[in-house]
Coordinates of C-alpha atoms in Angstrom, one line a residue:
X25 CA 46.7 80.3 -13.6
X26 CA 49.1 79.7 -11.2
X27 CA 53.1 80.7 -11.8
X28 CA 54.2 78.2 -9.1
X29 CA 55.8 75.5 -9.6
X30 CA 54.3 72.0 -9.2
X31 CA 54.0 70.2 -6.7
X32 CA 53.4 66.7 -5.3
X33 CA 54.0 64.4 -3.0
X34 CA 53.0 60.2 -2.2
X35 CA 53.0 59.9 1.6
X36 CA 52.1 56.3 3.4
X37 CA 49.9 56.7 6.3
X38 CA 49.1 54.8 9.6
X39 CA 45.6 54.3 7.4
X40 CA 46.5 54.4 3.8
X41 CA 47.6 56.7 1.2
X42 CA 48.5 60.5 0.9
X43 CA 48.9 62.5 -2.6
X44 CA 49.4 66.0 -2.1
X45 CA 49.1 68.3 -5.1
X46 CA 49.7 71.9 -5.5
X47 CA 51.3 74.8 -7.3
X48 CA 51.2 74.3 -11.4
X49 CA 50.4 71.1 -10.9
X50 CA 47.3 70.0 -13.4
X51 CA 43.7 68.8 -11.7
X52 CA 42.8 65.4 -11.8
X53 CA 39.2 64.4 -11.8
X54 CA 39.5 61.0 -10.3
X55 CA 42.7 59.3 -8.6
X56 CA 43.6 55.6 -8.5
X57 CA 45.9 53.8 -6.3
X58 CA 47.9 50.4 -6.5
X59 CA 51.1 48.8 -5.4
X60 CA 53.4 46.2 -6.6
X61 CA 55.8 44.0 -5.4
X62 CA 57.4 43.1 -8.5
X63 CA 57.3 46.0 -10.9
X64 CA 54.7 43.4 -13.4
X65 CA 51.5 42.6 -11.3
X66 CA 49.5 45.8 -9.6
X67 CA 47.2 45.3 -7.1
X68 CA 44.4 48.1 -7.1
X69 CA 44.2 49.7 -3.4
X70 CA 40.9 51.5 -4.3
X71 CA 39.8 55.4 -5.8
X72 CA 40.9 58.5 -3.6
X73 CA 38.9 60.5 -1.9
X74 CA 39.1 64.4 -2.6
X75 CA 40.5 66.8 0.0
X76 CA 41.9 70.1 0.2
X77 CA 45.2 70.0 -0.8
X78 CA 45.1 66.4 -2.7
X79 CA 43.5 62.8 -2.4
X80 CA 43.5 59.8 -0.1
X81 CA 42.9 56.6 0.3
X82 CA 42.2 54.2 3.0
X83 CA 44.3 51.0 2.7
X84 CA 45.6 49.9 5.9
X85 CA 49.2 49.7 6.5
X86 CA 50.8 48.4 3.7
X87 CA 54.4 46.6 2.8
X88 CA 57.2 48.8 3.2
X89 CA 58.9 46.6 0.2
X90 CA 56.2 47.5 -1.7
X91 CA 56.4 50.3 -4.4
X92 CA 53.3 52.6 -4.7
X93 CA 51.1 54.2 -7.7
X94 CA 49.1 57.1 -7.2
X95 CA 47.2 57.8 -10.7
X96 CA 45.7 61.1 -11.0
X97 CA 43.1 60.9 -14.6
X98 CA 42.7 64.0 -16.5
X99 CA 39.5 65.6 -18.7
X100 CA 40.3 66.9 -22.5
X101 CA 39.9 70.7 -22.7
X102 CA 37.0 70.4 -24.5
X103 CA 34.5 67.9 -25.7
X104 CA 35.6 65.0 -27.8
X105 CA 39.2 65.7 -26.7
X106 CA 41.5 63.4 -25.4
X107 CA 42.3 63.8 -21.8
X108 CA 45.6 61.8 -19.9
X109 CA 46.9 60.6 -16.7
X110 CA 49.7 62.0 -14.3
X111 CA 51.4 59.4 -12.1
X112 CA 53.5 59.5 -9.0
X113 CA 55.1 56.6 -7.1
X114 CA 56.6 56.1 -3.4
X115 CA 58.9 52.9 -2.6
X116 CA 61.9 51.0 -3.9
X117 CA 62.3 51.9 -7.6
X118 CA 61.4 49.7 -10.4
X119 CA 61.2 49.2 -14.6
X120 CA 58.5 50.5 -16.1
X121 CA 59.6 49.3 -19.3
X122 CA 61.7 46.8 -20.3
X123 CA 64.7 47.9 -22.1
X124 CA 65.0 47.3 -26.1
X125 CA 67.8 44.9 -27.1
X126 CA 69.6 46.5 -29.2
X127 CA 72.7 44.6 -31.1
X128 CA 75.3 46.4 -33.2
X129 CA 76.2 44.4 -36.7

């Protein structure tokens, strides 16, 4: 076990896609990545490929108004557990959930 602290960063490449991971951050057994250009629709980008200090993926250049998902999937500790996801994002920022209304009366 690491006492480090986390770390992580979304990079855009010339050819895609860069999520660096380190420190106390947790492993992730399979990444996705996606971008949006209006915070509701996501277009997948494809699965990462494994390297030594995070994943990548190839996408091509990609919109520099576009905001980017890097989704890193999680395992349960042990079998029949549930496991989770840990996401990071790169561009201008956006809602992920729409604010309640909420009226006083």
């Amino acid at each position: 076990m690491t006492s480090s602290p986390a770390t992580r960063s979304l990079v855009r490449t010339a050819t895609g896609l860069r999520w660096d991971r380190g420190g106390a951050s947790p492993e992730v057994w399979r990444t996705t990545f996606a971008q949006t250009l209006n915070g509701i629709d996501w277009l997948p980008l494809g699965q990462g490929r494994r390297t030594p200090d995070g994943w990548v993926v190839e996408a091509g250049a990609l919109p520099p108004e576009a905001t980017i998902r890097a989704r890193g999937y999680l395992s349960g500790g042990s079998p029949g557990s549930a496991g989770g996801f840990v996401e990071s994002y790169d561009g201008p920022p956006l809602f992920l959930l729409n604010p309640v209304d909420r009226m006083a009366i």
